[in-house]
mmCIF file of C-alpha atoms in Angstrom:
data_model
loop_
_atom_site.group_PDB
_atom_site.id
_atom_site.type_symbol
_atom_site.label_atom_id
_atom_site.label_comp_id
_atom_site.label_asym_id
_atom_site.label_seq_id
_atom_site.Cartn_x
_atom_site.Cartn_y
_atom_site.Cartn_z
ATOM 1 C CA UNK C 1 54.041 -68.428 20.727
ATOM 2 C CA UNK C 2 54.066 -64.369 20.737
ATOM 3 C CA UNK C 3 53.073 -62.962 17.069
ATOM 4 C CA UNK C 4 55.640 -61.159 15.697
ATOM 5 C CA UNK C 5 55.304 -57.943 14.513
ATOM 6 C CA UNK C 6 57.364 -55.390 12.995
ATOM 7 C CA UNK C 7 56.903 -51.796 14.017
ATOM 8 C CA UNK C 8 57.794 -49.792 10.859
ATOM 9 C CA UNK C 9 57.441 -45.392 10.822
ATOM 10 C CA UNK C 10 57.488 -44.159 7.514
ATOM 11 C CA UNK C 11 59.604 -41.154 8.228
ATOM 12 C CA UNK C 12 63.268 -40.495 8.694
ATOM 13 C CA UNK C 13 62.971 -36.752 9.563
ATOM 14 C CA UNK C 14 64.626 -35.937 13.174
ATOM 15 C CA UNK C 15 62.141 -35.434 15.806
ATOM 16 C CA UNK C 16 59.190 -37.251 13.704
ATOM 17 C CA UNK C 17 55.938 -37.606 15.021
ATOM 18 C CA UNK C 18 56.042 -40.922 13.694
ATOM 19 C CA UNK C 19 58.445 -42.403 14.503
ATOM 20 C CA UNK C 20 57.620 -41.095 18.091
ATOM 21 C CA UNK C 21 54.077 -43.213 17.544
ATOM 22 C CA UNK C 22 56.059 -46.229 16.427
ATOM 23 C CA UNK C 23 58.238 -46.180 19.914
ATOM 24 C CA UNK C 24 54.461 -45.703 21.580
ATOM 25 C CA UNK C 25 53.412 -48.828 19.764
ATOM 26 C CA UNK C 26 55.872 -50.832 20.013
ATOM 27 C CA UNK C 27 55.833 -50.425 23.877
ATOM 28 C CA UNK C 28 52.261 -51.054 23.915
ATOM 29 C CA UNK C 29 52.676 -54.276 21.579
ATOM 30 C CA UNK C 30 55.164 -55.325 23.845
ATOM 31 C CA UNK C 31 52.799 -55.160 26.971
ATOM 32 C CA UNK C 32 50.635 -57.122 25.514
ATOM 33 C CA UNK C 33 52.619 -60.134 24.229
ATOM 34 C CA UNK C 34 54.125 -59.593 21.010
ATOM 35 C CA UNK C 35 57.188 -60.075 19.853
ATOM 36 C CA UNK C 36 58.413 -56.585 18.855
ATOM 37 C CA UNK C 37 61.210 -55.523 16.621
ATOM 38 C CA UNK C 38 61.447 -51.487 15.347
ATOM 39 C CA UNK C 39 63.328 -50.630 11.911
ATOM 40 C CA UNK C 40 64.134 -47.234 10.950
ATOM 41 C CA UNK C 41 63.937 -47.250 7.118
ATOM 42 C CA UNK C 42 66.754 -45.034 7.037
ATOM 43 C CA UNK C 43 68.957 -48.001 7.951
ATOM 44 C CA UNK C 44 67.643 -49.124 4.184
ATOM 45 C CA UNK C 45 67.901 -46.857 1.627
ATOM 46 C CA UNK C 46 66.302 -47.392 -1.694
ATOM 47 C CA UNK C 47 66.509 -45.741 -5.067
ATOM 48 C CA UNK C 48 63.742 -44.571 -6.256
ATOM 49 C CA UNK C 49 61.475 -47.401 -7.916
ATOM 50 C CA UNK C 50 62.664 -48.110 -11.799
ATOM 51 C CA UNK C 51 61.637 -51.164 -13.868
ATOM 52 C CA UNK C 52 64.502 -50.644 -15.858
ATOM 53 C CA UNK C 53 67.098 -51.018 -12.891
ATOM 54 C CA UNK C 54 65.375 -53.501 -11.805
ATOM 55 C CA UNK C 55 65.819 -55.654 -14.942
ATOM 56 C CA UNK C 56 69.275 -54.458 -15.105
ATOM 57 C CA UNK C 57 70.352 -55.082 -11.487
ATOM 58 C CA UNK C 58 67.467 -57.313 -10.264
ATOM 59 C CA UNK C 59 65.751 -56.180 -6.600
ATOM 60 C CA UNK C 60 68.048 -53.543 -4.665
ATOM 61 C CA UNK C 61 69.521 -55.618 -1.401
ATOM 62 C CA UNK C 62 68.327 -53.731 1.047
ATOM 63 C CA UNK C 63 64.810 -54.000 -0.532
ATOM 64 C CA UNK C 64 66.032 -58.005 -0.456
ATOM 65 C CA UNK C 65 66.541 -57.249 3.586
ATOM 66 C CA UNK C 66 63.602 -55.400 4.234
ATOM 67 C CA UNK C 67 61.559 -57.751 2.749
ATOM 68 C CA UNK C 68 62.764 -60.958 4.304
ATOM 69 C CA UNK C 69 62.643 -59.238 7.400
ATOM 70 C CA UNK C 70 58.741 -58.314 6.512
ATOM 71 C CA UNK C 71 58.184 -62.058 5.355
ATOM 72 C CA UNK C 72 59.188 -63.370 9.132
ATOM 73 C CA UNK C 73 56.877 -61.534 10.653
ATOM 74 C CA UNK C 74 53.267 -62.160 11.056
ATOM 75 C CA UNK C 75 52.049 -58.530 11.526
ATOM 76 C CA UNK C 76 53.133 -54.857 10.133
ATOM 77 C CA UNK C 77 52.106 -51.483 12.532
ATOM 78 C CA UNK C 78 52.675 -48.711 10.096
ATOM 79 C CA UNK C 79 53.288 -45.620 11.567
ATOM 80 C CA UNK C 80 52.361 -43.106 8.244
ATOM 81 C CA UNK C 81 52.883 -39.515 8.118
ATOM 82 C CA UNK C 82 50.328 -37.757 5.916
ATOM 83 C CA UNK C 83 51.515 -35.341 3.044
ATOM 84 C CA UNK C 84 48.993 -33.298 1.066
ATOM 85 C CA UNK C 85 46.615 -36.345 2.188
ATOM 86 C CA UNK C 86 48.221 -38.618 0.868
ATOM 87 C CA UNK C 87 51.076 -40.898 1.530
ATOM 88 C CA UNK C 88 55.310 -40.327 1.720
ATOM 89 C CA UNK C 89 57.211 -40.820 -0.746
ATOM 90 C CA UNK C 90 59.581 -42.615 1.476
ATOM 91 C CA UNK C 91 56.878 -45.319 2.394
ATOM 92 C CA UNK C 92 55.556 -45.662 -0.929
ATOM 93 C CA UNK C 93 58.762 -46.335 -2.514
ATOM 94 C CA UNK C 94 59.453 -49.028 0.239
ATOM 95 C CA UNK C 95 56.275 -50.867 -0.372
ATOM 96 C CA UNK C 96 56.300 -50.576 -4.087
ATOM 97 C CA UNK C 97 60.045 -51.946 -4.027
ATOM 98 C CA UNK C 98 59.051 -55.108 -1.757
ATOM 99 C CA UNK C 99 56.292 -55.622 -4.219
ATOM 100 C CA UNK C 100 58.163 -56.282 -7.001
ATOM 101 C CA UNK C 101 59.785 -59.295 -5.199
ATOM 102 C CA UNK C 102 58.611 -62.611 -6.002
ATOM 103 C CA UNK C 103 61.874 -64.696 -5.575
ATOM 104 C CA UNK C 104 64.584 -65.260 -2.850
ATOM 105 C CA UNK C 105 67.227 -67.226 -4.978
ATOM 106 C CA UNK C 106 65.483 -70.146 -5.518
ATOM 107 C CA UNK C 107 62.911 -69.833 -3.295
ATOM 108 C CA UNK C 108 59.454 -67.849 -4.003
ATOM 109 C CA UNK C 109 59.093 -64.829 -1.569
ATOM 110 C CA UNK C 110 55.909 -62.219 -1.465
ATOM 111 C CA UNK C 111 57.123 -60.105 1.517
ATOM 112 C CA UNK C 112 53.468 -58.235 2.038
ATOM 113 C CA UNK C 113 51.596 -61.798 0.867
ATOM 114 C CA UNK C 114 49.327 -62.364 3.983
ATOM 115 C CA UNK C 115 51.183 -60.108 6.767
ATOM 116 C CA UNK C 116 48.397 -58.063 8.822
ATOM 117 C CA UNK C 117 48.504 -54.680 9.182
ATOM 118 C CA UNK C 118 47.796 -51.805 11.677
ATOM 119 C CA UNK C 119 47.924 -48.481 10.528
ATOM 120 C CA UNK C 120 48.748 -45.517 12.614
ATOM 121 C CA UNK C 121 49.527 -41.747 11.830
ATOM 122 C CA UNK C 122 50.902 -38.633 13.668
ATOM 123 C CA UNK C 123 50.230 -34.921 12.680
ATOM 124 C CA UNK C 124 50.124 -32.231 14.030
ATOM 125 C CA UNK C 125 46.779 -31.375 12.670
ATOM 126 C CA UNK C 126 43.543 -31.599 13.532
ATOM 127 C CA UNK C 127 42.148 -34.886 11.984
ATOM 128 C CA UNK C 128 45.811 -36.592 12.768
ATOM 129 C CA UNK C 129 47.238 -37.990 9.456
ATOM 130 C CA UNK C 130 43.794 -40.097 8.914
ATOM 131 C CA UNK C 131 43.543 -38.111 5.655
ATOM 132 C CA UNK C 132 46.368 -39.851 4.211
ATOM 133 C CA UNK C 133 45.753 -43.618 5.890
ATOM 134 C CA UNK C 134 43.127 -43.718 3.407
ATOM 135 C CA UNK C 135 45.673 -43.908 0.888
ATOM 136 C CA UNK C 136 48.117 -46.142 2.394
ATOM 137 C CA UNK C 137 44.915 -48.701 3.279
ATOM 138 C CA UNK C 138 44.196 -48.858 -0.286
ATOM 139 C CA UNK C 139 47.918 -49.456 -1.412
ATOM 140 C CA UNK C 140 48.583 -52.113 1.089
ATOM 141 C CA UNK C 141 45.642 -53.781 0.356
ATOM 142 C CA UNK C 142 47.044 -54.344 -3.735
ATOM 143 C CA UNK C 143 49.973 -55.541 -2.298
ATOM 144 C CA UNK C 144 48.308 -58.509 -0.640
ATOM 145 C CA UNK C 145 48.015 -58.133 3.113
ATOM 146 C CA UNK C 146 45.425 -57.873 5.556
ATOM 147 C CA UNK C 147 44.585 -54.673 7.005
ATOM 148 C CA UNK C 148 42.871 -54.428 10.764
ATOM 149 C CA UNK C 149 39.999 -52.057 10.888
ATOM 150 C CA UNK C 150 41.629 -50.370 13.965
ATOM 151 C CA UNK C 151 43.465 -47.453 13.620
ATOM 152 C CA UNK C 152 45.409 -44.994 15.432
ATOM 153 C CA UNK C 153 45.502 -41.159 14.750
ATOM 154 C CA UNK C 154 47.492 -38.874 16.695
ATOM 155 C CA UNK C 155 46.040 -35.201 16.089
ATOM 156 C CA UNK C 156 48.116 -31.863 17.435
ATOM 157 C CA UNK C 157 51.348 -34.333 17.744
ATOM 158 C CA UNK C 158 53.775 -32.328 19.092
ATOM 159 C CA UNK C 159 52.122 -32.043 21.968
ATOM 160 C CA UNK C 160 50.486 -35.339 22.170
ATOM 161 C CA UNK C 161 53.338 -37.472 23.853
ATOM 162 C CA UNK C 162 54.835 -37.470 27.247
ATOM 163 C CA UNK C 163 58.220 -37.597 28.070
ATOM 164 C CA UNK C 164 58.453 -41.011 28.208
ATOM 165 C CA UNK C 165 57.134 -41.321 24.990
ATOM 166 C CA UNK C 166 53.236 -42.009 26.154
ATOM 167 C CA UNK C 167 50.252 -40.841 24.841
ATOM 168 C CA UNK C 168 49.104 -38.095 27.070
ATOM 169 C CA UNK C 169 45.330 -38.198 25.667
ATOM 170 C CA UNK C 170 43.459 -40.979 27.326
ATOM 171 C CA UNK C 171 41.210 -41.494 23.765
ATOM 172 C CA UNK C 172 43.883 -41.383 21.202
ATOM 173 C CA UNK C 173 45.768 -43.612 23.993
ATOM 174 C CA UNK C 174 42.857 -46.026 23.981
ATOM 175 C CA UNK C 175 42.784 -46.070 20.096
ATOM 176 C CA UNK C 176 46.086 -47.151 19.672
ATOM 177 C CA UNK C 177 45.963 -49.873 22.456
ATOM 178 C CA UNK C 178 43.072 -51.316 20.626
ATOM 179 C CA UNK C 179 44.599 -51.081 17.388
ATOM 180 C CA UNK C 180 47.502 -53.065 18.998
ATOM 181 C CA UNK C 181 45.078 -55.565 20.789
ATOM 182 C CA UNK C 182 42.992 -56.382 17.249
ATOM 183 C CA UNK C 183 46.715 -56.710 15.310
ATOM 184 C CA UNK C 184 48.137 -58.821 18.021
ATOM 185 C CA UNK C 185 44.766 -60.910 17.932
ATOM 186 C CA UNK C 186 44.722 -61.591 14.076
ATOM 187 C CA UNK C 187 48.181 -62.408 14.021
ATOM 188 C CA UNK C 188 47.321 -64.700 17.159
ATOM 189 C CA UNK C 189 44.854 -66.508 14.987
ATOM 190 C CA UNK C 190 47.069 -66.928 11.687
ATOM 191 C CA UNK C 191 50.247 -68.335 13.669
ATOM 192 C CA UNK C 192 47.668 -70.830 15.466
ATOM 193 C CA UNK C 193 46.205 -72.244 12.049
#
């Protein structure tokens, strides 16, 4: 059976670098053998994270969505821009909402609970967004999923892809082809236990 994994960039903003990487990913996890399925998380909007709405209102639905849709997978590429060096807002607020989640109506449901995770970033500077992966690593770790050692950064982004959405530099190429190989080969191992 092909792991599944869902390809996730943690921008909205037209013409993103990231979400550019996340179309470059999810071809190349689709070459070899996964199961691929691409959100935009504008298709989700959240309010900002409040304990006090949540106690009011319980878990916003599309929070409920996201995260059921993160609990079928078996593995997570995040594509994560990089601001000041640290991590969006938009992504942060997404991963702190699913962690709240412990129940699906009478079911229990931890969304990040075991998923692996690939990380990727795209910036058009120098060092490529890796600034700010350091950050996301150690958030998605509290959360309770794996995180691959393999890691993709995509340095002077806008021009870094081709027209077809390729990587045009053969050794950020090769990182992110063996970030995808490592994800695709730990989720390989957790669907066959």
């Amino acid at each position: 059976m092909s792991p599944r994994i869902l390809v996730l960039p943690g921008s909205n903003r037209a013409g993103s670098f990231n979400v550019q990487l996340a179309a470059a990913a999810s071809v190349e996890l689709a070459q070899q053998g996964a199961d691929v399925t691409r959100i935009s998380l504008v298709d989700y909007p959240l309010p900002l994270v409040d304990e006090d709405l949540k106690n009011e209102t319980g878990i916003p639905e599309n929070a409920m969505k996201l995260g059921r849709l993160i609990a079928a997978q078996d593995g997570v590429f995040l594509c994560c821009p990089e601001y000041n060096s640290s991590i969006p807002p938009l992504l942060k607020n997404m991963i702190d909402w699913l962690s709240l989640i412990s129940r699906d109506g009478d079911r229990p449901l931890k969304p990040w609970a075991g998923r692996y995770v690939a990380l990727g970033s795209a910036s058009n500077g120098k060092l490529g967004g890796i600034r700010g992966l350091y950050h996301v690593r150690s958030v998605m770790a509290n959360v309770g999923t794996q995180i691959i050692t393999e890691q993709c950064a995509v340095s002077g982004a806008a021009d870094a892809f081709e027209a077809d959405g390729r990587l045009k530099d053969e050794r950020t190429n090769g990182m992110l082809v063996n970030t995808c190989k490592s994800l695709i080969r730990h989720c390989a191992m957790m669907t066959a236990s």
